Structures are given as structure tokens and as C-alpha cells.
Tab-separated table of N, CA and C in Angstrom:
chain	number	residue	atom	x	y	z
M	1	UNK	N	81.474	123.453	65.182
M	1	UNK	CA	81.352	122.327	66.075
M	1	UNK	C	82.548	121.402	65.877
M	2	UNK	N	82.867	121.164	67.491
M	2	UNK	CA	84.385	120.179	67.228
M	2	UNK	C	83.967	118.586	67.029
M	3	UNK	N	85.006	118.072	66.086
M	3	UNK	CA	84.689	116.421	65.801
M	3	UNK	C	84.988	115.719	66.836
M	4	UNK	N	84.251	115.002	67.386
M	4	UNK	CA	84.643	113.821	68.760
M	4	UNK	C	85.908	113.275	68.314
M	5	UNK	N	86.369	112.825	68.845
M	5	UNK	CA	88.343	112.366	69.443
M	5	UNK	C	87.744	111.015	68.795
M	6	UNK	N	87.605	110.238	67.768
M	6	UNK	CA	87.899	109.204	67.409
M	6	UNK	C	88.977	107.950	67.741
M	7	UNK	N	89.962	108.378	68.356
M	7	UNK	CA	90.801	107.707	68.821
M	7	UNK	C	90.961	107.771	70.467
M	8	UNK	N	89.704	107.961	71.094
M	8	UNK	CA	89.767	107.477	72.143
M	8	UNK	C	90.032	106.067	72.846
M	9	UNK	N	90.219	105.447	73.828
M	9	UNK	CA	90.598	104.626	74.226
M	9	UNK	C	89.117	103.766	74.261
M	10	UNK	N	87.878	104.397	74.373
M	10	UNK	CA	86.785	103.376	74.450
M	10	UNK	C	86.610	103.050	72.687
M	11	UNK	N	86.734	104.188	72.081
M	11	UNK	CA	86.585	103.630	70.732
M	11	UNK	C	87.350	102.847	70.088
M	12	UNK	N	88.467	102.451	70.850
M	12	UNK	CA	89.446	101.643	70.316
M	12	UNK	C	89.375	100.424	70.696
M	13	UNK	N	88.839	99.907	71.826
M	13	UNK	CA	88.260	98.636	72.655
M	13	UNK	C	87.320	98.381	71.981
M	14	UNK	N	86.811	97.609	71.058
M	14	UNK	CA	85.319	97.291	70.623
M	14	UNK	C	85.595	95.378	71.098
M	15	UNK	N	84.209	95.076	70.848
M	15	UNK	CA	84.324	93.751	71.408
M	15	UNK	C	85.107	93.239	70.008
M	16	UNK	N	84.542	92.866	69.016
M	16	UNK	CA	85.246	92.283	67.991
M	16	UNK	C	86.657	92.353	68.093
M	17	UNK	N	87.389	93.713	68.856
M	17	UNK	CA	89.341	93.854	68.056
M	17	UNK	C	89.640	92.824	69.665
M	18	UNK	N	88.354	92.599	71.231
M	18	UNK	CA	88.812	91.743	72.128
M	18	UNK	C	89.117	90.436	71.562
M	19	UNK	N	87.776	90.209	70.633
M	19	UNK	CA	87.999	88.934	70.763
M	19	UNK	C	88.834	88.323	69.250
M	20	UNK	N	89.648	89.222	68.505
M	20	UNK	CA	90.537	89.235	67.911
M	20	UNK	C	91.837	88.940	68.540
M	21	UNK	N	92.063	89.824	69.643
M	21	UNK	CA	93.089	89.620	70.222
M	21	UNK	C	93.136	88.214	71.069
M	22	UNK	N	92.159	88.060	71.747
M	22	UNK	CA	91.925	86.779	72.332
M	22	UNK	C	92.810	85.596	71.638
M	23	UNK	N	92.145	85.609	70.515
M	23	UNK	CA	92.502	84.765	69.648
M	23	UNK	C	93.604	84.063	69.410
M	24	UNK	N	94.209	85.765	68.787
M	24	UNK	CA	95.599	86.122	68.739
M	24	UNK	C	96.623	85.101	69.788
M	25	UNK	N	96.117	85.596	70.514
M	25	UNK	CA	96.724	85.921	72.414
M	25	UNK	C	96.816	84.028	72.490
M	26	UNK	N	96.029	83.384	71.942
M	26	UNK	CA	95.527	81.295	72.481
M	26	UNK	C	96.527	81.251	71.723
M	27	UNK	N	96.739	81.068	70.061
M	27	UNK	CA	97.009	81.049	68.607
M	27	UNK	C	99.035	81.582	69.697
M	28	UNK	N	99.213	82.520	70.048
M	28	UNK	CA	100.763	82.733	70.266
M	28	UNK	C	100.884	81.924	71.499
M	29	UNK	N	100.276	81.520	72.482
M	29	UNK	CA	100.213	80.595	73.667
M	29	UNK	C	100.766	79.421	73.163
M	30	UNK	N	99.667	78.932	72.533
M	30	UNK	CA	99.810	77.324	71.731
M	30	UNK	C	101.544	77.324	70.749
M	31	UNK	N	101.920	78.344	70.241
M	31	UNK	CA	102.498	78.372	69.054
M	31	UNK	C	104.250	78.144	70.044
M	32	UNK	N	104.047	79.025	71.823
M	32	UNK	CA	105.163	79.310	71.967
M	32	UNK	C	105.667	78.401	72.719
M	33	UNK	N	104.371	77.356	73.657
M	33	UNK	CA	104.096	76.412	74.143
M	33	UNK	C	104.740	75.107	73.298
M	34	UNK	N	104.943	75.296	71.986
M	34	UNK	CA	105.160	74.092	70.930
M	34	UNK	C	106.903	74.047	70.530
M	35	UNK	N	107.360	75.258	70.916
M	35	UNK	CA	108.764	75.162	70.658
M	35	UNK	C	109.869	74.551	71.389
M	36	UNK	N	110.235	73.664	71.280
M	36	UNK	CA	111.126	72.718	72.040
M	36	UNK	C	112.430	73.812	73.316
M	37	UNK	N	112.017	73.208	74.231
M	37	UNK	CA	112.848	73.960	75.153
M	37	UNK	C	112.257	75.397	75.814
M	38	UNK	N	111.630	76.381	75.083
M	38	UNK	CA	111.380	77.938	74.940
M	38	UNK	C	110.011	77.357	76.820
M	39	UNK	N	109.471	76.567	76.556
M	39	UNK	CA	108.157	76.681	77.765
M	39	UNK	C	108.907	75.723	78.915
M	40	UNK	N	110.117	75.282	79.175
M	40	UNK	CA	110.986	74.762	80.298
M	40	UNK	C	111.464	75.819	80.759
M	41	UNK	N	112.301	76.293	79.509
M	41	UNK	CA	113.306	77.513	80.283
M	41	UNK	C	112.093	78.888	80.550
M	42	UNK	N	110.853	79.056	80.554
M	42	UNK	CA	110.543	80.219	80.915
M	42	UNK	C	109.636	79.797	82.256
M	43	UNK	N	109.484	78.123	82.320
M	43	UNK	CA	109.024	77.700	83.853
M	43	UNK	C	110.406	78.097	84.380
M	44	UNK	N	111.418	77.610	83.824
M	44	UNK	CA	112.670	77.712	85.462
M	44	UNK	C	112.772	79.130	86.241
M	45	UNK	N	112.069	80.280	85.014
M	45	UNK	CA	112.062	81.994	85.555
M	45	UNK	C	110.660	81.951	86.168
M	46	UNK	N	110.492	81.262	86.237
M	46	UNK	CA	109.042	82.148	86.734
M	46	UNK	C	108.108	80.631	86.599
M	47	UNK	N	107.434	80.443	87.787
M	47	UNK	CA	106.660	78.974	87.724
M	47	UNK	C	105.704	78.796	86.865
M	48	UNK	N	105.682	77.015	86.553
M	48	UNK	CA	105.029	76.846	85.243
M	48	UNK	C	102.961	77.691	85.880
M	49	UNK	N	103.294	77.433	87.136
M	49	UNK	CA	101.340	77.741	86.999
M	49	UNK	C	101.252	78.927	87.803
M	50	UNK	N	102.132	79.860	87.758
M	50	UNK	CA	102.206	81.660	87.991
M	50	UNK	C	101.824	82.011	85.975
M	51	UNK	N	102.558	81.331	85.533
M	51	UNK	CA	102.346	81.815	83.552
M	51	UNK	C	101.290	81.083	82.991
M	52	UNK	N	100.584	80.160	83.662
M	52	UNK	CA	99.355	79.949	83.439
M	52	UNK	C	97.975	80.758	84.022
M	53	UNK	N	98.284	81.178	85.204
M	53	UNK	CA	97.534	81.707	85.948
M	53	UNK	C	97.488	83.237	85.440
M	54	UNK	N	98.683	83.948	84.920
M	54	UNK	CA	98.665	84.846	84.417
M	54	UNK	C	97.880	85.201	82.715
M	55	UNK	N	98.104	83.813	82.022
M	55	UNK	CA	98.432	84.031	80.780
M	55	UNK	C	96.518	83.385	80.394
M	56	UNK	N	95.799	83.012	81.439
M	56	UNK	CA	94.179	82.577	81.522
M	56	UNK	C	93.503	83.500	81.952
M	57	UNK	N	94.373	84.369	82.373
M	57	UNK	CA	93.246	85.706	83.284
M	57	UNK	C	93.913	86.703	82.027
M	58	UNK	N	94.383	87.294	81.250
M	58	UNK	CA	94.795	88.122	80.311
M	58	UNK	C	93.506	87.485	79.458
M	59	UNK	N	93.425	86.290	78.645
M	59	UNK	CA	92.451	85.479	78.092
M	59	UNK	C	91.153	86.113	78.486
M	60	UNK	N	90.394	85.823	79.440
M	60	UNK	CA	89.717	85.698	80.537
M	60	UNK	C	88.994	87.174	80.133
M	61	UNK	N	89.951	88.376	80.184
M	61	UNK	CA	89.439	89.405	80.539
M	61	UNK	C	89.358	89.812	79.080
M	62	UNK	N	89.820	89.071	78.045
M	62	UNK	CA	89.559	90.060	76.103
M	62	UNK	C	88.279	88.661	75.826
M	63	UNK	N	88.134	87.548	76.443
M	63	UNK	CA	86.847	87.041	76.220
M	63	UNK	C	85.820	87.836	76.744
M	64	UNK	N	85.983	88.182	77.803
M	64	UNK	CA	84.494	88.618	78.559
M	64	UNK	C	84.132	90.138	78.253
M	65	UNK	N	85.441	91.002	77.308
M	65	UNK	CA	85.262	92.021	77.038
M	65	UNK	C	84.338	92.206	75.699
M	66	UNK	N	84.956	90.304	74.696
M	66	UNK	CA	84.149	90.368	73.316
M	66	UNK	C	82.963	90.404	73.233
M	67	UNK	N	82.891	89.592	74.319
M	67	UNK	CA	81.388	88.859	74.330
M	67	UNK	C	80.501	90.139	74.740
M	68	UNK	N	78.928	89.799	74.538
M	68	UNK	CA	77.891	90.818	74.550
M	68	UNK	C	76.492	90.039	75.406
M	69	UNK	N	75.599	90.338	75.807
M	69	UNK	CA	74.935	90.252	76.829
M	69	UNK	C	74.646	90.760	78.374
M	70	UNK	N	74.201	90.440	79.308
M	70	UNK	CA	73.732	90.766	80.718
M	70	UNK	C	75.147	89.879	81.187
M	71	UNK	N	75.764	90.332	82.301
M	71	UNK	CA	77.186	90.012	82.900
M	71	UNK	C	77.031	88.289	83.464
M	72	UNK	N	75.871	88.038	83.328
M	72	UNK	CA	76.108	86.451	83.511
M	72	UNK	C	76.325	85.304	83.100
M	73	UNK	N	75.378	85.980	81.492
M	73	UNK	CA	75.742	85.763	80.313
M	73	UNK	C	77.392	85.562	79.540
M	74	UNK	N	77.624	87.013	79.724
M	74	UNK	CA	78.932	87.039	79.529
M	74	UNK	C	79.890	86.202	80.481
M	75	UNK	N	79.786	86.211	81.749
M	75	UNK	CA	80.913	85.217	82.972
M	75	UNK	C	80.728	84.157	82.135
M	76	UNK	N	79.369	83.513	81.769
M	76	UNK	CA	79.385	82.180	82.038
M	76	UNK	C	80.519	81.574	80.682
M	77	UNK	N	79.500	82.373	79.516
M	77	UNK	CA	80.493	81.840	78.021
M	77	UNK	C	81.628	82.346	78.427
M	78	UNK	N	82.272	83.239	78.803
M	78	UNK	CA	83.745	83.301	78.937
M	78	UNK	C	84.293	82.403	79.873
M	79	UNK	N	84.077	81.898	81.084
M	79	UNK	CA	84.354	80.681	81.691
M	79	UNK	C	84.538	79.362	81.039
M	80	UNK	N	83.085	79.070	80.809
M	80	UNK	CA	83.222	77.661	79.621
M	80	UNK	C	84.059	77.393	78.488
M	81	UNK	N	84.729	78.857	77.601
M	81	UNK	CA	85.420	79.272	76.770
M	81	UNK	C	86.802	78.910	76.937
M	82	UNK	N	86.524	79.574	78.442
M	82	UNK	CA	88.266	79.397	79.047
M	82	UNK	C	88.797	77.794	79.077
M	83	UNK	N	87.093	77.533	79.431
M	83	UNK	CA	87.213	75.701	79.939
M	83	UNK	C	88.147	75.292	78.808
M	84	UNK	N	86.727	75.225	77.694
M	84	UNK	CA	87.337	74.382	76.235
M	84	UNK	C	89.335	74.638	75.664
M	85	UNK	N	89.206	75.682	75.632
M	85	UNK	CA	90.434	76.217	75.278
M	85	UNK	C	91.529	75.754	76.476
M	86	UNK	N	91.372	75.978	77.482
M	86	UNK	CA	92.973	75.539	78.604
M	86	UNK	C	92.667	74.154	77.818
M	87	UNK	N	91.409	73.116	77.488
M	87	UNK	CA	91.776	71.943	77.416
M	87	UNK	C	92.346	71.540	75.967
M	88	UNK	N	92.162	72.505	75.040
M	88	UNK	CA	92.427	72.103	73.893
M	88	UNK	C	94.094	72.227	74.129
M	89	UNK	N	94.583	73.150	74.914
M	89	UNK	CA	96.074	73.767	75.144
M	89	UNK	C	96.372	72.093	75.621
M	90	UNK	N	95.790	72.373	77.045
M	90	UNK	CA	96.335	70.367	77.344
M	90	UNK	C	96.994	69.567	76.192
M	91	UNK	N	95.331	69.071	75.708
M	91	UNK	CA	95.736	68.256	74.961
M	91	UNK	C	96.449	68.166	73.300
M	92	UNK	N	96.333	69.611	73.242
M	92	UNK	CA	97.747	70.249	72.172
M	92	UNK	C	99.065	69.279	72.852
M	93	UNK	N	99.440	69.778	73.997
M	93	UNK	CA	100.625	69.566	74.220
M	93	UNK	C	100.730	67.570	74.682
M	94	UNK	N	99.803	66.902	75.049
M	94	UNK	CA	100.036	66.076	75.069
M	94	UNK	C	100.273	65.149	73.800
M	95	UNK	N	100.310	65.875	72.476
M	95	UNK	CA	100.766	65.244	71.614
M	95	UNK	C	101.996	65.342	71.549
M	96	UNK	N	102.753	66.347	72.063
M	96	UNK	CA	104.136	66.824	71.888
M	96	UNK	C	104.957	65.823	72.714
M	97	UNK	N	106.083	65.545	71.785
M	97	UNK	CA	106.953	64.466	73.190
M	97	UNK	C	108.123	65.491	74.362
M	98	UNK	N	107.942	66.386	73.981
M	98	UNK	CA	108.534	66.963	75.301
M	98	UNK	C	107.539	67.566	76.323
M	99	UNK	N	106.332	67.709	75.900
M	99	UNK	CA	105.413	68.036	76.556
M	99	UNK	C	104.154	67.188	77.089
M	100	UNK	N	103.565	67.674	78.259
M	100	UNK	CA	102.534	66.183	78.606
M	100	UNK	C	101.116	67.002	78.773
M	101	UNK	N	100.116	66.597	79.281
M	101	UNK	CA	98.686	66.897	79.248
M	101	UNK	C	98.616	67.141	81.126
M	102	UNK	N	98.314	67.857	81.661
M	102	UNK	CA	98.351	68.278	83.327
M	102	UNK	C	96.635	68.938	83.681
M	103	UNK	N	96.181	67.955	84.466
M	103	UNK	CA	94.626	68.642	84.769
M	103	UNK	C	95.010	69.655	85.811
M	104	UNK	N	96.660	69.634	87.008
M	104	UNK	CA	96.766	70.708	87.491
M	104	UNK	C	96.614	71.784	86.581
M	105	UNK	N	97.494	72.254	84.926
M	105	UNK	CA	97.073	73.127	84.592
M	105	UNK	C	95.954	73.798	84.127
M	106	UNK	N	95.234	72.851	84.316
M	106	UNK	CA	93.894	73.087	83.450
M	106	UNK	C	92.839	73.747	84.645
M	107	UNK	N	93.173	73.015	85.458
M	107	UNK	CA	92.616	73.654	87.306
M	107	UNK	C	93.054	74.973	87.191
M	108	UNK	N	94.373	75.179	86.988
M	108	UNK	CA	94.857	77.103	87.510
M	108	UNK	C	94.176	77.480	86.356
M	109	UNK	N	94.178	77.351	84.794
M	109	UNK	CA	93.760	78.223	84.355
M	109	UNK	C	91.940	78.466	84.486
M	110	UNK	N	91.095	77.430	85.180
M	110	UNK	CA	89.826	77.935	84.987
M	110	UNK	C	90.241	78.799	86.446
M	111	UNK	N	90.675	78.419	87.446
M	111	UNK	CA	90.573	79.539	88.714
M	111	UNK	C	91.425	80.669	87.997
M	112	UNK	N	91.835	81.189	87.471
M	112	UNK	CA	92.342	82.608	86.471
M	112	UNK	C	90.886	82.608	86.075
M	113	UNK	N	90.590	82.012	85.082
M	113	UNK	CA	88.790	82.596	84.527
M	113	UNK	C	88.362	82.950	85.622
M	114	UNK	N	88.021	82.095	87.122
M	114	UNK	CA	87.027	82.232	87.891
M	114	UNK	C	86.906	83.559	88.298
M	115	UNK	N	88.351	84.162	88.944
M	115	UNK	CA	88.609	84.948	89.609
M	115	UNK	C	88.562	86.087	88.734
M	116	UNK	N	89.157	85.892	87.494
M	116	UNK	CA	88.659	87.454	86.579
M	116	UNK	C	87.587	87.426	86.272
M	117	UNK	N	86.735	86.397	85.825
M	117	UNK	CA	85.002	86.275	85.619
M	117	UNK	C	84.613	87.075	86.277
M	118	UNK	N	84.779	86.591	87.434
M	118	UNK	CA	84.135	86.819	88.678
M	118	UNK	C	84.377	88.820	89.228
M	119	UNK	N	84.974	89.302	88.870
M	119	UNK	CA	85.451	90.569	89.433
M	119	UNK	C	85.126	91.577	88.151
M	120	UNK	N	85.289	91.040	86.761
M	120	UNK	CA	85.026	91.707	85.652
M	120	UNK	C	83.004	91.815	86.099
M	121	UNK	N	82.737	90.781	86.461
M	121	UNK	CA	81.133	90.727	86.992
M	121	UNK	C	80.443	91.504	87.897
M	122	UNK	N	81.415	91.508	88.718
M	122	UNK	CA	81.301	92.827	90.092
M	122	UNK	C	81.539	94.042	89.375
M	123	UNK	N	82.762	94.351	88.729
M	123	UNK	CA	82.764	95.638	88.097
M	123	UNK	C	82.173	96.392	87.197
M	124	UNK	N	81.539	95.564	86.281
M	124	UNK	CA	80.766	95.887	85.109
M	124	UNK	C	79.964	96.841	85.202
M	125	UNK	N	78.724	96.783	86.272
M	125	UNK	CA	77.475	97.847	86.700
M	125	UNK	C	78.098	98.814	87.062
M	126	UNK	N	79.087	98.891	87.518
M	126	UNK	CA	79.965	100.431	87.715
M	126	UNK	C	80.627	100.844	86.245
M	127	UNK	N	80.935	100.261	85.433
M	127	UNK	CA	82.118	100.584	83.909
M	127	UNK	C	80.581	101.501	83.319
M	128	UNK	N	79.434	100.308	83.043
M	128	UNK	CA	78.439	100.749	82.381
M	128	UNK	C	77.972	101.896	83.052
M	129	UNK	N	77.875	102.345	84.355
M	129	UNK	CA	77.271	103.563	85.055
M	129	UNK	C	78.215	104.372	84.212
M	130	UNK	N	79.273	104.529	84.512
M	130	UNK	CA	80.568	105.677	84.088
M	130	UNK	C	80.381	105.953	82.642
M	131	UNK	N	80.092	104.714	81.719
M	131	UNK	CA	79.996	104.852	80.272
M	131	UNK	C	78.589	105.526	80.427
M	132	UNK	N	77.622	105.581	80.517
M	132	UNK	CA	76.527	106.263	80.631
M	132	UNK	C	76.716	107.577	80.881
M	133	UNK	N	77.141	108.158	82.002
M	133	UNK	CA	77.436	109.338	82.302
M	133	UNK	C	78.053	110.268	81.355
M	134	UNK	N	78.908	109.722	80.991
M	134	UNK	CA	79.973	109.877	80.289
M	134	UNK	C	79.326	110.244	78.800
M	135	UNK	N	78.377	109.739	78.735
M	135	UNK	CA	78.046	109.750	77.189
M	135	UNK	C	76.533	110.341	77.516
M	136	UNK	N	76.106	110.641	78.507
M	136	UNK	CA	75.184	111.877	78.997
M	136	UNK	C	75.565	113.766	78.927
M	137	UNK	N	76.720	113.591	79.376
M	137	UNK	CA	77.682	114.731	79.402
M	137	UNK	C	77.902	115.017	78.361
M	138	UNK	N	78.292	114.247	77.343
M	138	UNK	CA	78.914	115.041	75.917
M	138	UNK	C	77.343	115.148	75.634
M	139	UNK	N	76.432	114.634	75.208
M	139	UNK	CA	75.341	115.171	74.907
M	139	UNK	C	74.595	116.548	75.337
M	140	UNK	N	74.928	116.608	76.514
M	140	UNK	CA	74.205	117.594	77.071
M	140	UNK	C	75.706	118.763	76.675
M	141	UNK	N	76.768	118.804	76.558
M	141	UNK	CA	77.845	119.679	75.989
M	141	UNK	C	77.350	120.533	74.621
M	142	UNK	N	77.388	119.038	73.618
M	142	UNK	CA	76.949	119.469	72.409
M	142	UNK	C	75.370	120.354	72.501
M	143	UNK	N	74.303	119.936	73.249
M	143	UNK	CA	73.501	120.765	73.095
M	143	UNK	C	73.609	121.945	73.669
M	144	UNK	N	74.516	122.104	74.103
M	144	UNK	CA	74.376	123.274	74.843
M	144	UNK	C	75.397	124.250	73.924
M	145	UNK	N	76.509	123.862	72.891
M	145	UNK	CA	76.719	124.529	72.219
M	145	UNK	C	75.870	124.433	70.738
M	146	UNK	N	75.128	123.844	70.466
M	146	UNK	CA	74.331	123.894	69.463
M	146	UNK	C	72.946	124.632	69.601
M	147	UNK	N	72.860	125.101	70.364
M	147	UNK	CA	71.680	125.891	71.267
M	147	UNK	C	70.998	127.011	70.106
M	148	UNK	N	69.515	126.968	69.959
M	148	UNK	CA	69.096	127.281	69.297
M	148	UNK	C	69.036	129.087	68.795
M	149	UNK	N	69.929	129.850	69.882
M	149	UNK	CA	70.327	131.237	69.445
M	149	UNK	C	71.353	131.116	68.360
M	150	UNK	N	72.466	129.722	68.763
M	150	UNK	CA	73.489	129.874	68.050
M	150	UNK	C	73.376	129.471	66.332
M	151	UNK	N	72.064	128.723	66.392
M	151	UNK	CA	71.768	128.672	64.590
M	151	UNK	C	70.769	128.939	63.975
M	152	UNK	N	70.334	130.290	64.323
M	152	UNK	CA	69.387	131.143	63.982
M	152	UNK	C	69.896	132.347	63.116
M	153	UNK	N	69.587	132.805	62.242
M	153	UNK	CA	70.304	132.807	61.355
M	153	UNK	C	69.666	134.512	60.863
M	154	UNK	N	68.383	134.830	61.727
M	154	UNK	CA	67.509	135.476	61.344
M	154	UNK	C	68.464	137.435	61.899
């Protein structure tokens, strides 16, 4: 009998390494956000609330992946999550003197939550159908090579 692929891509997603990365992911935001000059010159490439909007929905989607519960459950704490955090980012930076506190940004990044909330929510009952199946099939594989001619011994 062959050993399951351990290094599959679902076994490598667990909620805990999401909401590790999450973490990660605020923790290098805040850190890169704090360096004098580095968050001007990467608005002049690319607008300051396109890299918010981007950089709340990346967030958005390793919160709602950590988290555990029924998908409403999950939208909601990952929304509110998103809330607290864009505001802690705010008001991170409004201590900074090159940097100020903006409720516009704090607006794009919950519409980034909303909109990935919101679609990670729609998609879910389909991920979980597929993961089901999926893990119906290898069962019914393995029994079918473990089949009771094949370990009879008589």
C-alpha cells in the first residue's frame, strides 16, 4: 500500500500556517509602511489605495482561511479583524511624522475585506463539496485495493 503524498498542497494550507502568515503579512505591512520614504516612492508606482486595496484582500483571504466555523462566522471575524487591524495600521502611522492617519484608507481596506469576505463566502460550499469528494475517492481507492481477497492469507 502506497503512502498518501504528504506534501500536497491541501496539506500544506492548514488554518494555523494562514493565520501565521497573516500575521507575518500585517507585522511586514506595518514594518515597510514605517520606513522613511520606501511607502511615497511605491505610491508614485502604483496608487497609494490600489496597494491598500491589494495588500487588505491578500490579508482578508489568510484570515478567513485561519479561521474555523460556518462561513458567516468566518466572513464576519475576518471582516471585523480586517476592521481592527487597517485601524491599528492608521493609527501606527499617525504617529509617524512623515506619515498621517486617512479614514479614506481605512474605507478601501474594509471594501478589500468586503469584497474577498464576501466571494471567499460564495465559494466555500463549493471548496468544501470538492474537498469531500475528493476525500470520498481516495477512500473508496484504498478500499478497493485493500479488498478482502487481497489480505487473506489462507
Amino acid at each position: 500500500m502506497r503512502k498518501p503524498n504528504k506534501t500536497s498542497l491541501h496539506n500544506l494550507i492548514t488554518p494555523k500556517r494562514c493565520l501565521l502568515a497573516a500575521f507575518l503579512f500585517f507585522l511586514l505591512m506595518v514594518c515597510a509602511g514605517a520606513i522613511p520614504g520606501k511607502a511615497m516612492a511605491a505610491s508614485t508606482v502604483v496608487s497609494d489605495k490600489l496597494l491598500h486595496f491589494t495588500a487588505y484582500s491578500i490579508l482578508s483571504i489568510l484570515l478567513y482561511c485561519g479561521m474555523s466555523g460556518t462561513r458567516l462566522n468566518r466572513g464576519l471575524r475576518s471582516f471585523l479583524l480586517i476592521g481592527v487591524l487597517g485601524g491599528l495600521d492608521e493609527v501606527i502611522q499617525s504617529f509617524l511624522p512623515y506619515r498621517n492617519f486617512s479614514w479614506l484608507d481605512w474605507e478601501v481596506n474594509m471594501l478589500a475585506a468586503a469584497i474577498c469576505v464576501s466571494f471567499l463566502m460564495l465559494l466555500h460550499p463549493t471548496y468544501t463539496a470538492l474537498a469531500r469528494s475528493r476525500r470520498q475517492e481516495k477512500r473508496r481507492a484504498q478500499a478497493s485495493r485493500t479488498s478482502p481477497l487481497m489480505n487473506d492469507k489462507s
